[in-house]
């Protein structure tokens, strides 16, 4: 069984029309002066994981957050999308402030943001086949998800329909991550948050999964928030980069500018530690 199969684009033009998110001038996400503290349960000690961070993601934009392990990337992404520890500061998702939005509105907004995690097997329910997992999502959001059938959806992430009856342990890491991406895609989100989506995968399939994310972004118009400590990945996928260091954003800008002429000492160190990640002209 090959890792991935070229199946064309099942689902047809009708599905393609429904896939594209509506054009809008409203930024997908605006984070204004976010502060997130974690409290150590045993010692009661408070640790500031995100320290006065602001960022903005326009519709369809691809934004990266990079930084060393423990710099606060995941905490920032989870708080910013309303999925993790809330924190202080204003977060506007598709123009709605998360601090003032009602429950009903929040339920409506939730599917607009989909997260793809580092460990695909850890994010799938081991007791559910791919098909029954998709059925559950369809039951939760019948109208959002009726634009494509299961076979068509799997085709979009280049997986054969036979995989529908497999359980997570019967999938390779690359296949499982494609299933996670398919589940995200099914919801037609306006924002896909990808938290180290390839770092748990075999090197041989990392490039395929990245190419898939890029293609999905191009075909759906969804914005992407990519979290990574791999600058080569960021360079190949993102327009804008924010460099985090100890909970703070120490440098931001278009990838081309930041990688070619980093201003911050820490950014320079990150780049120096990643040979080949330095921006080179693609011309
Ligand atoms: N639930 C939690 N409770 C207490 N501390 C936490 C919690 N989650 C994260 N932290 C701490 O907050 C800091 C930031 O963690 P976070 O997971 O956001 O970093 P990260 O940049 O995503 O790191 P990595 O690259 O390793 O994934 C770390 O020091 C971490 O130990
Ligand atoms: Mg993380």
PDB file of C-alpha atoms in Angstrom, residues 4-280:
ATOM      1  CA  UNK A   4      -0.279   8.346  -0.660  1.00  0.00           C
ATOM      2  CA  UNK A   5      -2.075   7.924  -3.926  1.00  0.00           C
ATOM      3  CA  UNK A   6      -2.779  10.423  -6.649  1.00  0.00           C
ATOM      4  CA  UNK A   7      -6.524  10.299  -6.970  1.00  0.00           C
ATOM      5  CA  UNK A   8      -7.198  13.502  -8.851  1.00  0.00           C
ATOM      6  CA  UNK A   9      -9.862  15.651  -7.287  1.00  0.00           C
ATOM      7  CA  UNK A  10     -12.893  13.551  -6.481  1.00  0.00           C
ATOM      8  CA  UNK A  11     -15.803  15.554  -5.234  1.00  0.00           C
ATOM      9  CA  UNK A  12     -15.957  17.525  -8.464  1.00  0.00           C
ATOM     10  CA  UNK A  13     -16.603  21.190  -9.181  1.00  0.00           C
ATOM     11  CA  UNK A  14     -19.582  21.480  -6.878  1.00  0.00           C
ATOM     12  CA  UNK A  15     -17.364  20.518  -3.943  1.00  0.00           C
ATOM     13  CA  UNK A  16     -14.633  22.874  -5.140  1.00  0.00           C
ATOM     14  CA  UNK A  17     -17.084  25.793  -5.107  1.00  0.00           C
ATOM     15  CA  UNK A  18     -18.157  25.058  -1.558  1.00  0.00           C
ATOM     16  CA  UNK A  19     -14.594  24.602  -0.418  1.00  0.00           C
ATOM     17  CA  UNK A  20     -13.487  28.155  -1.080  1.00  0.00           C
ATOM     18  CA  UNK A  21     -14.025  30.369   1.952  1.00  0.00           C
ATOM     19  CA  UNK A  22     -15.788  33.682   1.297  1.00  0.00           C
ATOM     20  CA  UNK A  23     -13.565  36.685   0.579  1.00  0.00           C
ATOM     21  CA  UNK A  24     -13.546  39.126   3.459  1.00  0.00           C
ATOM     22  CA  UNK A  25     -11.678  42.214   4.661  1.00  0.00           C
ATOM     23  CA  UNK A  26     -12.121  41.245   8.310  1.00  0.00           C
ATOM     24  CA  UNK A  27      -8.869  39.856   9.730  1.00  0.00           C
ATOM     25  CA  UNK A  28      -9.233  36.206  10.685  1.00  0.00           C
ATOM     26  CA  UNK A  29      -7.442  36.740  13.972  1.00  0.00           C
ATOM     27  CA  UNK A  30      -6.325  39.776  15.928  1.00  0.00           C
ATOM     28  CA  UNK A  31      -4.411  39.213  19.160  1.00  0.00           C
ATOM     29  CA  UNK A  32      -3.914  42.352  21.186  1.00  0.00           C
ATOM     30  CA  UNK A  33      -1.535  42.399  24.134  1.00  0.00           C
ATOM     31  CA  UNK A  34      -2.069  38.785  25.158  1.00  0.00           C
ATOM     32  CA  UNK A  35      -0.664  37.595  28.482  1.00  0.00           C
ATOM     33  CA  UNK A  36      -0.952  33.935  29.505  1.00  0.00           C
ATOM     34  CA  UNK A  37       0.270  32.576  32.835  1.00  0.00           C
ATOM     35  CA  UNK A  38       0.544  28.883  33.694  1.00  0.00           C
ATOM     36  CA  UNK A  39       0.285  27.852  37.313  1.00  0.00           C
ATOM     37  CA  UNK A  40       2.269  24.841  38.460  1.00  0.00           C
ATOM     38  CA  UNK A  41      -0.330  22.676  40.205  1.00  0.00           C
ATOM     39  CA  UNK A  42       2.029  21.199  42.785  1.00  0.00           C
ATOM     40  CA  UNK A  43       4.099  24.247  43.723  1.00  0.00           C
ATOM     41  CA  UNK A  44       1.518  26.955  42.930  1.00  0.00           C
ATOM     42  CA  UNK A  45       4.268  28.850  41.139  1.00  0.00           C
ATOM     43  CA  UNK A  46       3.151  31.048  38.252  1.00  0.00           C
ATOM     44  CA  UNK A  47       5.017  31.005  34.958  1.00  0.00           C
ATOM     45  CA  UNK A  48       4.418  33.639  32.281  1.00  0.00           C
ATOM     46  CA  UNK A  49       4.329  31.660  29.033  1.00  0.00           C
ATOM     47  CA  UNK A  50       3.041  34.496  26.814  1.00  0.00           C
ATOM     48  CA  UNK A  51       4.153  37.994  27.675  1.00  0.00           C
ATOM     49  CA  UNK A  52       2.270  40.873  26.009  1.00  0.00           C
ATOM     50  CA  UNK A  53       2.047  39.463  22.499  1.00  0.00           C
ATOM     51  CA  UNK A  54       0.126  41.078  19.652  1.00  0.00           C
ATOM     52  CA  UNK A  55      -0.339  39.720  16.167  1.00  0.00           C
ATOM     53  CA  UNK A  56      -2.759  39.797  13.305  1.00  0.00           C
ATOM     54  CA  UNK A  57      -3.675  37.309  10.594  1.00  0.00           C
ATOM     55  CA  UNK A  58      -5.446  38.631   7.524  1.00  0.00           C
ATOM     56  CA  UNK A  59      -7.852  36.450   5.562  1.00  0.00           C
ATOM     57  CA  UNK A  60      -5.908  33.895   3.567  1.00  0.00           C
ATOM     58  CA  UNK A  61      -2.572  34.908   5.044  1.00  0.00           C
ATOM     59  CA  UNK A  62       0.056  32.402   6.116  1.00  0.00           C
ATOM     60  CA  UNK A  63       1.709  33.390   9.374  1.00  0.00           C
ATOM     61  CA  UNK A  64       4.443  31.575  11.273  1.00  0.00           C
ATOM     62  CA  UNK A  65       5.389  31.647  14.918  1.00  0.00           C
ATOM     63  CA  UNK A  66       8.909  30.352  15.456  1.00  0.00           C
ATOM     64  CA  UNK A  67      11.066  29.990  18.524  1.00  0.00           C
ATOM     65  CA  UNK A  68      12.886  27.468  20.652  1.00  0.00           C
ATOM     66  CA  UNK A  69      11.150  24.807  22.718  1.00  0.00           C
ATOM     67  CA  UNK A  70       9.311  26.352  25.668  1.00  0.00           C
ATOM     68  CA  UNK A  71       9.180  29.848  24.150  1.00  0.00           C
ATOM     69  CA  UNK A  72       5.365  29.848  24.371  1.00  0.00           C
ATOM     70  CA  UNK A  73       4.321  29.078  20.795  1.00  0.00           C
ATOM     71  CA  UNK A  74       1.674  26.469  21.591  1.00  0.00           C
ATOM     72  CA  UNK A  75       0.341  28.441  24.554  1.00  0.00           C
ATOM     73  CA  UNK A  76      -0.022  31.484  22.298  1.00  0.00           C
ATOM     74  CA  UNK A  77      -1.794  29.533  19.549  1.00  0.00           C
ATOM     75  CA  UNK A  78      -4.197  27.787  21.907  1.00  0.00           C
ATOM     76  CA  UNK A  79      -5.101  30.966  23.794  1.00  0.00           C
ATOM     77  CA  UNK A  80      -5.416  32.960  20.583  1.00  0.00           C
ATOM     78  CA  UNK A  81      -7.901  30.514  19.140  1.00  0.00           C
ATOM     79  CA  UNK A  82      -9.922  30.193  22.331  1.00  0.00           C
ATOM     80  CA  UNK A  83      -8.938  26.550  22.789  1.00  0.00           C
ATOM     81  CA  UNK A  84      -6.441  26.771  25.626  1.00  0.00           C
ATOM     82  CA  UNK A  85      -5.799  28.801  28.770  1.00  0.00           C
ATOM     83  CA  UNK A  86      -7.561  32.085  28.096  1.00  0.00           C
ATOM     84  CA  UNK A  87      -5.169  34.662  29.485  1.00  0.00           C
ATOM     85  CA  UNK A  88      -5.588  38.425  29.425  1.00  0.00           C
ATOM     86  CA  UNK A  89      -5.780  40.675  26.415  1.00  0.00           C
ATOM     87  CA  UNK A  90      -8.181  41.062  23.545  1.00  0.00           C
ATOM     88  CA  UNK A  91      -8.609  38.314  20.970  1.00  0.00           C
ATOM     89  CA  UNK A  92     -10.804  38.892  17.957  1.00  0.00           C
ATOM     90  CA  UNK A  93     -11.709  35.900  15.869  1.00  0.00           C
ATOM     91  CA  UNK A  94     -13.346  36.876  12.567  1.00  0.00           C
ATOM     92  CA  UNK A  95     -14.203  40.231  14.100  1.00  0.00           C
ATOM     93  CA  UNK A  96     -15.737  38.783  17.293  1.00  0.00           C
ATOM     94  CA  UNK A  97     -14.072  39.480  20.607  1.00  0.00           C
ATOM     95  CA  UNK A  98     -13.702  36.161  22.453  1.00  0.00           C
ATOM     96  CA  UNK A  99     -14.147  37.860  25.816  1.00  0.00           C
ATOM     97  CA  UNK A 100     -17.608  39.210  24.989  1.00  0.00           C
ATOM     98  CA  UNK A 101     -18.977  36.619  22.590  1.00  0.00           C
ATOM     99  CA  UNK A 102     -21.931  34.546  23.826  1.00  0.00           C
ATOM    100  CA  UNK A 103     -21.979  30.757  23.991  1.00  0.00           C
ATOM    101  CA  UNK A 104     -24.117  30.364  20.901  1.00  0.00           C
ATOM    102  CA  UNK A 105     -21.857  32.609  18.850  1.00  0.00           C
ATOM    103  CA  UNK A 106     -18.786  30.799  20.176  1.00  0.00           C
ATOM    104  CA  UNK A 107     -20.281  27.479  19.048  1.00  0.00           C
ATOM    105  CA  UNK A 108     -20.755  28.978  15.604  1.00  0.00           C
ATOM    106  CA  UNK A 109     -17.192  30.345  15.513  1.00  0.00           C
ATOM    107  CA  UNK A 110     -15.408  27.215  16.779  1.00  0.00           C
ATOM    108  CA  UNK A 111     -15.449  25.234  13.533  1.00  0.00           C
ATOM    109  CA  UNK A 112     -13.957  28.239  11.717  1.00  0.00           C
ATOM    110  CA  UNK A 113     -10.646  27.399  13.389  1.00  0.00           C
ATOM    111  CA  UNK A 114      -9.200  23.930  13.003  1.00  0.00           C
ATOM    112  CA  UNK A 115      -5.993  22.720  14.588  1.00  0.00           C
ATOM    113  CA  UNK A 116      -3.575  20.141  13.221  1.00  0.00           C
ATOM    114  CA  UNK A 117      -1.243  18.879  15.937  1.00  0.00           C
ATOM    115  CA  UNK A 118       2.249  17.475  15.926  1.00  0.00           C
ATOM    116  CA  UNK A 119       1.269  13.930  16.878  1.00  0.00           C
ATOM    117  CA  UNK A 120      -1.415  12.710  14.491  1.00  0.00           C
ATOM    118  CA  UNK A 121      -1.968   9.410  16.286  1.00  0.00           C
ATOM    119  CA  UNK A 122      -2.438  11.235  19.572  1.00  0.00           C
ATOM    120  CA  UNK A 123      -5.140  13.448  18.079  1.00  0.00           C
ATOM    121  CA  UNK A 124      -7.239  10.614  16.633  1.00  0.00           C
ATOM    122  CA  UNK A 125      -9.532   8.456  18.766  1.00  0.00           C
ATOM    123  CA  UNK A 126      -7.965   4.956  18.729  1.00  0.00           C
ATOM    124  CA  UNK A 127     -11.409   3.330  19.013  1.00  0.00           C
ATOM    125  CA  UNK A 128     -12.786   4.988  15.912  1.00  0.00           C
ATOM    126  CA  UNK A 129     -12.237   4.046  12.301  1.00  0.00           C
ATOM    127  CA  UNK A 130     -11.557   6.953   9.961  1.00  0.00           C
ATOM    128  CA  UNK A 131     -15.119   6.618   8.647  1.00  0.00           C
ATOM    129  CA  UNK A 132     -16.800   6.674  12.058  1.00  0.00           C
ATOM    130  CA  UNK A 133     -14.669   9.647  13.112  1.00  0.00           C
ATOM    131  CA  UNK A 134     -15.839  11.558  10.065  1.00  0.00           C
ATOM    132  CA  UNK A 135     -19.434  10.485  10.729  1.00  0.00           C
ATOM    133  CA  UNK A 136     -19.215  11.967  14.208  1.00  0.00           C
ATOM    134  CA  UNK A 137     -18.010  15.304  12.826  1.00  0.00           C
ATOM    135  CA  UNK A 138     -20.788  15.272  10.256  1.00  0.00           C
ATOM    136  CA  UNK A 139     -23.378  14.657  12.989  1.00  0.00           C
ATOM    137  CA  UNK A 140     -22.044  17.589  14.993  1.00  0.00           C
ATOM    138  CA  UNK A 141     -22.003  19.979  12.022  1.00  0.00           C
ATOM    139  CA  UNK A 142     -24.352  18.569   9.386  1.00  0.00           C
ATOM    140  CA  UNK A 143     -24.674  21.698   7.289  1.00  0.00           C
ATOM    141  CA  UNK A 144     -21.002  22.672   7.315  1.00  0.00           C
ATOM    142  CA  UNK A 145     -19.891  19.222   6.262  1.00  0.00           C
ATOM    143  CA  UNK A 146     -22.346  18.251   3.535  1.00  0.00           C
ATOM    144  CA  UNK A 147     -20.244  19.740   0.743  1.00  0.00           C
ATOM    145  CA  UNK A 148     -18.272  16.565   0.091  1.00  0.00           C
ATOM    146  CA  UNK A 149     -18.541  12.821   0.720  1.00  0.00           C
ATOM    147  CA  UNK A 150     -15.933  10.766   2.586  1.00  0.00           C
ATOM    148  CA  UNK A 151     -14.302   9.387  -0.541  1.00  0.00           C
ATOM    149  CA  UNK A 152     -14.020  12.840  -2.074  1.00  0.00           C
ATOM    150  CA  UNK A 153     -12.609  14.244   1.149  1.00  0.00           C
ATOM    151  CA  UNK A 154      -9.926  11.585   1.365  1.00  0.00           C
ATOM    152  CA  UNK A 155      -9.101  12.202  -2.274  1.00  0.00           C
ATOM    153  CA  UNK A 156      -8.441  15.838  -1.427  1.00  0.00           C
ATOM    154  CA  UNK A 157      -5.715  14.799   0.985  1.00  0.00           C
ATOM    155  CA  UNK A 158      -4.469  12.178  -1.478  1.00  0.00           C
ATOM    156  CA  UNK A 159      -5.606   9.126   0.464  1.00  0.00           C
ATOM    157  CA  UNK A 160      -7.264   6.059  -1.019  1.00  0.00           C
ATOM    158  CA  UNK A 161     -10.895   5.362   0.028  1.00  0.00           C
ATOM    159  CA  UNK A 162      -9.854   1.961   1.429  1.00  0.00           C
ATOM    160  CA  UNK A 163      -8.371   3.829   4.375  1.00  0.00           C
ATOM    161  CA  UNK A 164     -11.852   4.803   5.554  1.00  0.00           C
ATOM    162  CA  UNK A 165     -12.247   1.503   7.366  1.00  0.00           C
ATOM    163  CA  UNK A 166      -8.883   1.592   9.109  1.00  0.00           C
ATOM    164  CA  UNK A 167      -8.278   2.446  12.736  1.00  0.00           C
ATOM    165  CA  UNK A 168      -5.535   4.929  13.677  1.00  0.00           C
ATOM    166  CA  UNK A 169      -3.039   2.189  14.609  1.00  0.00           C
ATOM    167  CA  UNK A 170      -3.427   0.814  11.084  1.00  0.00           C
ATOM    168  CA  UNK A 171      -2.240   4.094   9.554  1.00  0.00           C
ATOM    169  CA  UNK A 172       1.327   5.296   9.029  1.00  0.00           C
ATOM    170  CA  UNK A 173       2.266   8.624  10.597  1.00  0.00           C
ATOM    171  CA  UNK A 174       1.940  10.380   7.255  1.00  0.00           C
ATOM    172  CA  UNK A 175      -1.446   8.814   6.554  1.00  0.00           C
ATOM    173  CA  UNK A 176      -2.704   9.655  10.042  1.00  0.00           C
ATOM    174  CA  UNK A 177      -1.633  13.281   9.620  1.00  0.00           C
ATOM    175  CA  UNK A 178      -3.463  13.403   6.274  1.00  0.00           C
ATOM    176  CA  UNK A 179      -6.568  12.084   8.042  1.00  0.00           C
ATOM    177  CA  UNK A 180      -6.203  14.881  10.627  1.00  0.00           C
ATOM    178  CA  UNK A 181      -5.884  17.423   7.818  1.00  0.00           C
ATOM    179  CA  UNK A 182      -8.952  15.918   6.114  1.00  0.00           C
ATOM    180  CA  UNK A 183     -10.956  16.256   9.341  1.00  0.00           C
ATOM    181  CA  UNK A 184      -9.904  19.901   9.587  1.00  0.00           C
ATOM    182  CA  UNK A 185     -10.706  20.519   5.942  1.00  0.00           C
ATOM    183  CA  UNK A 186     -14.180  18.964   6.269  1.00  0.00           C
ATOM    184  CA  UNK A 187     -15.201  21.933   8.443  1.00  0.00           C
ATOM    185  CA  UNK A 188     -14.215  24.463   5.777  1.00  0.00           C
ATOM    186  CA  UNK A 189     -12.304  26.554   8.336  1.00  0.00           C
ATOM    187  CA  UNK A 190     -11.187  30.146   7.811  1.00  0.00           C
ATOM    188  CA  UNK A 191      -8.088  29.479   9.870  1.00  0.00           C
ATOM    189  CA  UNK A 192      -5.972  26.360  10.109  1.00  0.00           C
ATOM    190  CA  UNK A 193      -3.555  26.274  13.030  1.00  0.00           C
ATOM    191  CA  UNK A 194      -0.772  23.790  12.385  1.00  0.00           C
ATOM    192  CA  UNK A 195       1.351  23.160  15.489  1.00  0.00           C
ATOM    193  CA  UNK A 196       4.569  21.487  14.340  1.00  0.00           C
ATOM    194  CA  UNK A 197       2.546  19.462  11.819  1.00  0.00           C
ATOM    195  CA  UNK A 198       5.511  17.627  10.356  1.00  0.00           C
ATOM    196  CA  UNK A 199       7.996  17.292  13.190  1.00  0.00           C
ATOM    197  CA  UNK A 200       6.540  13.978  14.389  1.00  0.00           C
ATOM    198  CA  UNK A 201       6.732  12.474  10.913  1.00  0.00           C
ATOM    199  CA  UNK A 202       9.338  10.530   9.050  1.00  0.00           C
ATOM    200  CA  UNK A 203      11.525  12.848   6.983  1.00  0.00           C
ATOM    201  CA  UNK A 204      10.396  11.090   3.803  1.00  0.00           C
ATOM    202  CA  UNK A 205       6.770  12.218   4.238  1.00  0.00           C
ATOM    203  CA  UNK A 206       7.344  15.654   5.784  1.00  0.00           C
ATOM    204  CA  UNK A 207       7.633  17.384   2.423  1.00  0.00           C
ATOM    205  CA  UNK A 208       4.419  15.722   1.157  1.00  0.00           C
ATOM    206  CA  UNK A 209       2.423  16.880   4.161  1.00  0.00           C
ATOM    207  CA  UNK A 210       3.773  20.425   3.824  1.00  0.00           C
ATOM    208  CA  UNK A 211       2.939  20.450   0.128  1.00  0.00           C
ATOM    209  CA  UNK A 212      -0.575  19.335   1.028  1.00  0.00           C
ATOM    210  CA  UNK A 213      -1.004  22.164   3.542  1.00  0.00           C
ATOM    211  CA  UNK A 214       0.209  24.654   0.949  1.00  0.00           C
ATOM    212  CA  UNK A 215      -2.181  23.283  -1.640  1.00  0.00           C
ATOM    213  CA  UNK A 216      -5.116  23.388   0.756  1.00  0.00           C
ATOM    214  CA  UNK A 217      -4.342  26.984   1.573  1.00  0.00           C
ATOM    215  CA  UNK A 218      -4.228  27.855  -2.104  1.00  0.00           C
ATOM    216  CA  UNK A 219      -7.441  26.056  -2.993  1.00  0.00           C
ATOM    217  CA  UNK A 220      -9.533  27.002   0.043  1.00  0.00           C
ATOM    218  CA  UNK A 221      -8.264  30.504   0.785  1.00  0.00           C
ATOM    219  CA  UNK A 222      -8.048  29.578   4.484  1.00  0.00           C
ATOM    220  CA  UNK A 223      -5.472  31.442   6.548  1.00  0.00           C
ATOM    221  CA  UNK A 224      -2.694  29.427   8.161  1.00  0.00           C
ATOM    222  CA  UNK A 225      -1.011  29.871  11.517  1.00  0.00           C
ATOM    223  CA  UNK A 226       2.028  27.637  11.409  1.00  0.00           C
ATOM    224  CA  UNK A 227       3.975  26.936  14.549  1.00  0.00           C
ATOM    225  CA  UNK A 228       7.433  25.551  14.080  1.00  0.00           C
ATOM    226  CA  UNK A 229      10.999  25.609  15.175  1.00  0.00           C
ATOM    227  CA  UNK A 230      12.041  24.535  11.700  1.00  0.00           C
ATOM    228  CA  UNK A 231      12.841  27.703   9.815  1.00  0.00           C
ATOM    229  CA  UNK A 232      13.179  25.866   6.510  1.00  0.00           C
ATOM    230  CA  UNK A 233       9.532  24.772   6.857  1.00  0.00           C
ATOM    231  CA  UNK A 234       8.423  28.293   7.669  1.00  0.00           C
ATOM    232  CA  UNK A 235      10.376  29.688   4.791  1.00  0.00           C
ATOM    233  CA  UNK A 236       8.682  27.369   2.331  1.00  0.00           C
ATOM    234  CA  UNK A 237       5.121  27.943   3.568  1.00  0.00           C
ATOM    235  CA  UNK A 238       4.643  31.334   5.240  1.00  0.00           C
ATOM    236  CA  UNK A 239       4.377  34.995   4.256  1.00  0.00           C
ATOM    237  CA  UNK A 240       4.969  36.543   7.662  1.00  0.00           C
ATOM    238  CA  UNK A 241       6.975  35.347  10.652  1.00  0.00           C
ATOM    239  CA  UNK A 242       6.924  36.216  14.349  1.00  0.00           C
ATOM    240  CA  UNK A 243       9.961  35.142  16.350  1.00  0.00           C
ATOM    241  CA  UNK A 244       9.198  34.235  19.968  1.00  0.00           C
ATOM    242  CA  UNK A 245      11.707  34.172  22.772  1.00  0.00           C
ATOM    243  CA  UNK A 246      10.753  33.503  26.375  1.00  0.00           C
ATOM    244  CA  UNK A 247       7.113  34.393  25.843  1.00  0.00           C
ATOM    245  CA  UNK A 248       7.736  37.582  23.886  1.00  0.00           C
ATOM    246  CA  UNK A 249       7.675  38.324  20.193  1.00  0.00           C
ATOM    247  CA  UNK A 250      11.143  39.738  19.600  1.00  0.00           C
ATOM    248  CA  UNK A 251      10.934  40.231  15.847  1.00  0.00           C
ATOM    249  CA  UNK A 252       8.195  40.198  13.203  1.00  0.00           C
ATOM    250  CA  UNK A 253       7.994  40.803   9.497  1.00  0.00           C
ATOM    251  CA  UNK A 254       7.759  39.255   6.054  1.00  0.00           C
ATOM    252  CA  UNK A 255       9.746  35.995   5.999  1.00  0.00           C
ATOM    253  CA  UNK A 256      11.945  37.283   3.224  1.00  0.00           C
ATOM    254  CA  UNK A 257      12.996  40.342   5.223  1.00  0.00           C
ATOM    255  CA  UNK A 258      13.390  38.678   8.605  1.00  0.00           C
ATOM    256  CA  UNK A 259      15.410  35.769   7.268  1.00  0.00           C
ATOM    257  CA  UNK A 260      17.610  37.901   4.997  1.00  0.00           C
ATOM    258  CA  UNK A 261      18.268  40.744   7.427  1.00  0.00           C
ATOM    259  CA  UNK A 262      17.380  39.665  10.965  1.00  0.00           C
ATOM    260  CA  UNK A 263      17.540  42.593  13.359  1.00  0.00           C
ATOM    261  CA  UNK A 264      17.231  40.797  16.653  1.00  0.00           C
ATOM    262  CA  UNK A 265      20.157  38.992  18.207  1.00  0.00           C
ATOM    263  CA  UNK A 266      18.027  35.959  19.078  1.00  0.00           C
ATOM    264  CA  UNK A 267      16.680  35.697  15.502  1.00  0.00           C
ATOM    265  CA  UNK A 268      20.265  35.753  14.265  1.00  0.00           C
ATOM    266  CA  UNK A 269      21.139  32.937  16.651  1.00  0.00           C
ATOM    267  CA  UNK A 270      18.134  30.883  15.533  1.00  0.00           C
ATOM    268  CA  UNK A 271      19.158  31.325  11.911  1.00  0.00           C
ATOM    269  CA  UNK A 272      22.762  30.488  12.639  1.00  0.00           C
ATOM    270  CA  UNK A 273      21.628  27.262  14.331  1.00  0.00           C
ATOM    271  CA  UNK A 274      19.691  26.252  11.228  1.00  0.00           C
ATOM    272  CA  UNK A 275      22.101  25.977   8.309  1.00  0.00           C
ATOM    273  CA  UNK A 276      20.244  26.305   5.042  1.00  0.00           C
ATOM    274  CA  UNK A 277      17.345  28.194   6.585  1.00  0.00           C
ATOM    275  CA  UNK A 278      18.795  31.596   5.778  1.00  0.00           C
ATOM    276  CA  UNK A 279      16.781  33.252   3.122  1.00  0.00           C
ATOM    277  CA  UNK A 280      18.271  32.945  -0.285  1.00  0.00           C
TER     278      UNK A 280
END
